[in-house]
Amino acid sequence: MSRRKGSCLCGALTYEIEGELDGVWICHCSNCRKVSGGTGNAILIVKREHFHWLSGEDYRVTYKLRPTYTITRCRTCGTPLPAEEDENNVYLTAGTLDDPIGVGVKVHIFCGSRADWDHDMEGARHFDERSQ
Ligand SMILES: [Zn+2]
Ligand SMILES: [Zn+2]
């Protein structure tokens, strides 16, 4: 079974996931925009039994956003790590993975809640690194 690792920005928190992944969900809801500070959260839905923390127990801080929606962050660097919205799965922030996943974006949800600047991503100019 394939295993992939991920971590927070400062490296204190590390985790591993197992199993195949069927694609990334991008959620544009207002909660996910605040949690990420961007257009929304890029999420991989992973069964709880397939998600394992490897390090950093003392660095984990969990915030309850709604009764059924929590997000865990690193105490030092603030990186958002798994969110939990149901009892069977974790909603893993895809940007924290360090290994390639081999699948792309599958679906955009809560598009009706998009920020008014969150459109035409493909039409905007793209650069491999910083723009000149
Ligand atoms: Zn960290
Ligand atoms: Zn959301």
PDB file of C-alpha atoms and ligand atoms in Angstrom:
ATOM      1  CA  MET A   1       0.000   0.000   0.000  1.00  0.00           C
ATOM      2  CA  SER A   2       1.367   3.385  -0.931  1.00  0.00           C
ATOM      3  CA  ARG A   3       2.441   5.756   1.825  1.00  0.00           C
ATOM      4  CA  ARG A   4       2.994   9.485   1.626  1.00  0.00           C
ATOM      5  CA  LYS A   5       4.381  11.938   4.127  1.00  0.00           C
ATOM      6  CA  GLY A   6       3.545  15.517   4.919  1.00  0.00           C
ATOM      7  CA  SER A   7       4.591  18.216   7.354  1.00  0.00           C
ATOM      8  CA  CYS A   8       3.976  21.741   8.587  1.00  0.00           C
ATOM      9  CA  LEU A   9       6.126  24.681   7.521  1.00  0.00           C
ATOM     10  CA  CYS A  10       8.531  24.507  10.499  1.00  0.00           C
ATOM     11  CA  GLY A  11       8.745  20.714  10.386  1.00  0.00           C
ATOM     12  CA  ALA A  12       7.571  20.082  13.961  1.00  0.00           C
ATOM     13  CA  LEU A  13       4.453  18.232  12.825  1.00  0.00           C
ATOM     14  CA  THR A  14       4.804  15.310  10.471  1.00  0.00           C
ATOM     15  CA  TYR A  15       2.302  12.706   9.359  1.00  0.00           C
ATOM     16  CA  GLU A  16       1.882   9.800   7.014  1.00  0.00           C
ATOM     17  CA  ILE A  17      -1.108   8.648   4.976  1.00  0.00           C
ATOM     18  CA  GLU A  18      -1.710   5.299   3.329  1.00  0.00           C
ATOM     19  CA  GLY A  19      -3.856   4.151   0.482  1.00  0.00           C
ATOM     20  CA  GLU A  20      -4.836   5.442  -2.915  1.00  0.00           C
ATOM     21  CA  LEU A  21      -6.188   8.966  -3.356  1.00  0.00           C
ATOM     22  CA  ASP A  22      -8.958   9.835  -5.773  1.00  0.00           C
ATOM     23  CA  GLY A  23      -8.329  13.566  -6.216  1.00  0.00           C
ATOM     24  CA  VAL A  24      -8.211  16.938  -4.548  1.00  0.00           C
ATOM     25  CA  TRP A  25     -11.316  18.843  -3.492  1.00  0.00           C
ATOM     26  CA  ILE A  26     -11.094  22.620  -3.475  1.00  0.00           C
ATOM     27  CA  CYS A  27     -13.580  24.128  -1.038  1.00  0.00           C
ATOM     28  CA  HIS A  28     -14.254  27.839  -1.516  1.00  0.00           C
ATOM     29  CA  CYS A  29     -16.582  28.249   1.495  1.00  0.00           C
ATOM     30  CA  SER A  30     -16.011  31.189   3.831  1.00  0.00           C
ATOM     31  CA  ASN A  31     -14.669  28.959   6.624  1.00  0.00           C
ATOM     32  CA  CYS A  32     -12.068  27.411   4.331  1.00  0.00           C
ATOM     33  CA  ARG A  33     -11.054  30.822   2.963  1.00  0.00           C
ATOM     34  CA  LYS A  34     -10.388  32.071   6.479  1.00  0.00           C
ATOM     35  CA  VAL A  35      -8.595  28.885   7.532  1.00  0.00           C
ATOM     36  CA  SER A  36      -6.274  28.991   4.530  1.00  0.00           C
ATOM     37  CA  GLY A  37      -6.064  32.740   4.006  1.00  0.00           C
ATOM     38  CA  GLY A  38      -6.474  32.075   0.288  1.00  0.00           C
ATOM     39  CA  THR A  39      -9.089  31.029  -2.229  1.00  0.00           C
ATOM     40  CA  GLY A  40     -10.136  28.109  -0.042  1.00  0.00           C
ATOM     41  CA  ASN A  41      -8.821  24.787   1.176  1.00  0.00           C
ATOM     42  CA  ALA A  42      -7.348  22.143  -1.101  1.00  0.00           C
ATOM     43  CA  ILE A  43      -8.465  18.956   0.611  1.00  0.00           C
ATOM     44  CA  LEU A  44      -7.746  15.263   0.336  1.00  0.00           C
ATOM     45  CA  ILE A  45     -10.336  13.092   2.016  1.00  0.00           C
ATOM     46  CA  VAL A  46      -8.493  10.348   3.876  1.00  0.00           C
ATOM     47  CA  LYS A  47      -9.984   7.627   6.048  1.00  0.00           C
ATOM     48  CA  ARG A  48      -9.099   8.192   9.690  1.00  0.00           C
ATOM     49  CA  GLU A  49      -7.396   4.839   9.955  1.00  0.00           C
ATOM     50  CA  HIS A  50      -5.169   5.816   7.018  1.00  0.00           C
ATOM     51  CA  PHE A  51      -3.896   8.996   8.680  1.00  0.00           C
ATOM     52  CA  HIS A  52      -1.102   8.769  11.263  1.00  0.00           C
ATOM     53  CA  TRP A  53       0.759  11.498  13.092  1.00  0.00           C
ATOM     54  CA  LEU A  54       4.497  10.800  13.123  1.00  0.00           C
ATOM     55  CA  SER A  55       5.723  13.678  15.306  1.00  0.00           C
ATOM     56  CA  GLY A  56       4.810  16.886  17.062  1.00  0.00           C
ATOM     57  CA  GLU A  57       2.098  15.987  19.552  1.00  0.00           C
ATOM     58  CA  ASP A  58       3.102  18.923  21.776  1.00  0.00           C
ATOM     59  CA  TYR A  59       2.818  21.323  18.835  1.00  0.00           C
ATOM     60  CA  ARG A  60      -0.750  20.497  17.820  1.00  0.00           C
ATOM     61  CA  VAL A  61      -3.503  23.012  18.582  1.00  0.00           C
ATOM     62  CA  THR A  62      -7.061  22.190  17.560  1.00  0.00           C
ATOM     63  CA  TYR A  63      -9.616  24.916  16.900  1.00  0.00           C
ATOM     64  CA  LYS A  64     -13.320  24.210  16.845  1.00  0.00           C
ATOM     65  CA  LEU A  65     -14.854  26.278  14.055  1.00  0.00           C
ATOM     66  CA  ARG A  66     -18.324  24.757  14.232  1.00  0.00           C
ATOM     67  CA  PRO A  67     -19.600  21.855  16.312  1.00  0.00           C
ATOM     68  CA  THR A  68     -18.628  19.444  13.562  1.00  0.00           C
ATOM     69  CA  TYR A  69     -15.694  21.273  12.015  1.00  0.00           C
ATOM     70  CA  THR A  70     -12.283  21.467  13.685  1.00  0.00           C
ATOM     71  CA  ILE A  71      -8.893  22.375  12.273  1.00  0.00           C
ATOM     72  CA  THR A  72      -5.521  21.482  13.746  1.00  0.00           C
ATOM     73  CA  ARG A  73      -2.631  23.927  13.420  1.00  0.00           C
ATOM     74  CA  CYS A  74       1.010  23.896  14.377  1.00  0.00           C
ATOM     75  CA  ARG A  75       1.602  25.938  17.532  1.00  0.00           C
ATOM     76  CA  THR A  76       4.859  27.341  16.116  1.00  0.00           C
ATOM     77  CA  CYS A  77       4.217  28.071  12.438  1.00  0.00           C
ATOM     78  CA  GLY A  78       0.407  28.064  12.195  1.00  0.00           C
ATOM     79  CA  THR A  79       0.192  25.692   9.249  1.00  0.00           C
ATOM     80  CA  PRO A  80      -3.329  24.245   8.957  1.00  0.00           C
ATOM     81  CA  LEU A  81      -3.229  20.459   9.025  1.00  0.00           C
ATOM     82  CA  PRO A  82      -6.124  18.014   9.046  1.00  0.00           C
ATOM     83  CA  ALA A  83      -9.627  19.306   9.487  1.00  0.00           C
ATOM     84  CA  GLU A  84     -12.244  16.996  10.907  1.00  0.00           C
ATOM     85  CA  GLU A  85     -15.843  17.206   9.792  1.00  0.00           C
ATOM     86  CA  ASP A  86     -17.069  13.664  10.144  1.00  0.00           C
ATOM     87  CA  GLU A  87     -16.241  10.626  12.194  1.00  0.00           C
ATOM     88  CA  ASN A  88     -14.913   8.495   9.341  1.00  0.00           C
ATOM     89  CA  ASN A  89     -12.522  10.791   7.497  1.00  0.00           C
ATOM     90  CA  VAL A  90      -9.967  13.529   7.953  1.00  0.00           C
ATOM     91  CA  TYR A  91      -9.923  16.417   5.522  1.00  0.00           C
ATOM     92  CA  LEU A  92      -6.238  16.795   4.891  1.00  0.00           C
ATOM     93  CA  THR A  93      -4.861  20.110   3.633  1.00  0.00           C
ATOM     94  CA  ALA A  94      -3.262  18.932   0.395  1.00  0.00           C
ATOM     95  CA  GLY A  95      -0.603  21.653   0.397  1.00  0.00           C
ATOM     96  CA  THR A  96       1.053  20.102   3.452  1.00  0.00           C
ATOM     97  CA  LEU A  97       1.978  16.883   1.637  1.00  0.00           C
ATOM     98  CA  ASP A  98       5.662  16.532   0.828  1.00  0.00           C
ATOM     99  CA  ASP A  99       5.254  13.617  -1.579  1.00  0.00           C
ATOM    100  CA  PRO A 100       3.552  13.706  -4.993  1.00  0.00           C
ATOM    101  CA  ILE A 101       0.074  12.222  -5.050  1.00  0.00           C
ATOM    102  CA  GLY A 102      -0.347  11.369  -8.716  1.00  0.00           C
ATOM    103  CA  VAL A 103      -3.852  12.789  -9.067  1.00  0.00           C
ATOM    104  CA  GLY A 104      -5.166  16.281  -9.761  1.00  0.00           C
ATOM    105  CA  VAL A 105      -8.067  18.439  -8.681  1.00  0.00           C
ATOM    106  CA  LYS A 106     -11.313  16.504  -8.839  1.00  0.00           C
ATOM    107  CA  VAL A 107     -13.935  19.027  -7.836  1.00  0.00           C
ATOM    108  CA  HIS A 108     -14.545  22.603  -6.675  1.00  0.00           C
ATOM    109  CA  ILE A 109     -17.253  22.993  -4.030  1.00  0.00           C
ATOM    110  CA  PHE A 110     -19.021  25.985  -2.476  1.00  0.00           C
ATOM    111  CA  CYS A 111     -18.263  27.957  -5.632  1.00  0.00           C
ATOM    112  CA  GLY A 112     -21.215  30.181  -4.756  1.00  0.00           C
ATOM    113  CA  SER A 113     -19.154  31.463  -1.794  1.00  0.00           C
ATOM    114  CA  ARG A 114     -16.054  32.347  -3.816  1.00  0.00           C
ATOM    115  CA  ALA A 115     -14.312  35.645  -3.113  1.00  0.00           C
ATOM    116  CA  ASP A 116     -15.067  38.085  -5.917  1.00  0.00           C
ATOM    117  CA  TRP A 117     -11.391  38.039  -6.965  1.00  0.00           C
ATOM    118  CA  ASP A 118     -11.331  34.232  -7.128  1.00  0.00           C
ATOM    119  CA  HIS A 119     -11.946  33.683 -10.812  1.00  0.00           C
ATOM    120  CA  ASP A 120     -10.093  33.467 -14.094  1.00  0.00           C
ATOM    121  CA  MET A 121      -7.093  31.675 -12.522  1.00  0.00           C
ATOM    122  CA  GLU A 122      -6.130  30.218 -15.890  1.00  0.00           C
ATOM    123  CA  GLY A 123      -6.408  33.546 -17.667  1.00  0.00           C
ATOM    124  CA  ALA A 124      -4.038  35.302 -15.250  1.00  0.00           C
ATOM    125  CA  ARG A 125      -0.322  35.394 -16.133  1.00  0.00           C
ATOM    126  CA  HIS A 126       1.696  32.439 -14.829  1.00  0.00           C
ATOM    127  CA  PHE A 127       5.394  32.328 -13.886  1.00  0.00           C
ATOM    128  CA  ASP A 128       7.527  29.353 -12.846  1.00  0.00           C
ATOM    129  CA  GLU A 129       8.868  31.444  -9.957  1.00  0.00           C
ATOM    130  CA  ARG A 130       8.303  35.033  -8.826  1.00  0.00           C
ATOM    131  CA  SER A 131       7.068  37.420 -11.472  1.00  0.00           C
ATOM    132  CA  GLN A 132       9.544  39.941 -12.928  1.00  0.00           C
TER     133      GLN A 132
HETATM  134 ZN    ZN B   1       5.076  24.000  12.320  1.00  0.00          ZN
HETATM  135 ZN    ZN B   2     -15.043  24.710   3.091  1.00  0.00          ZN
END
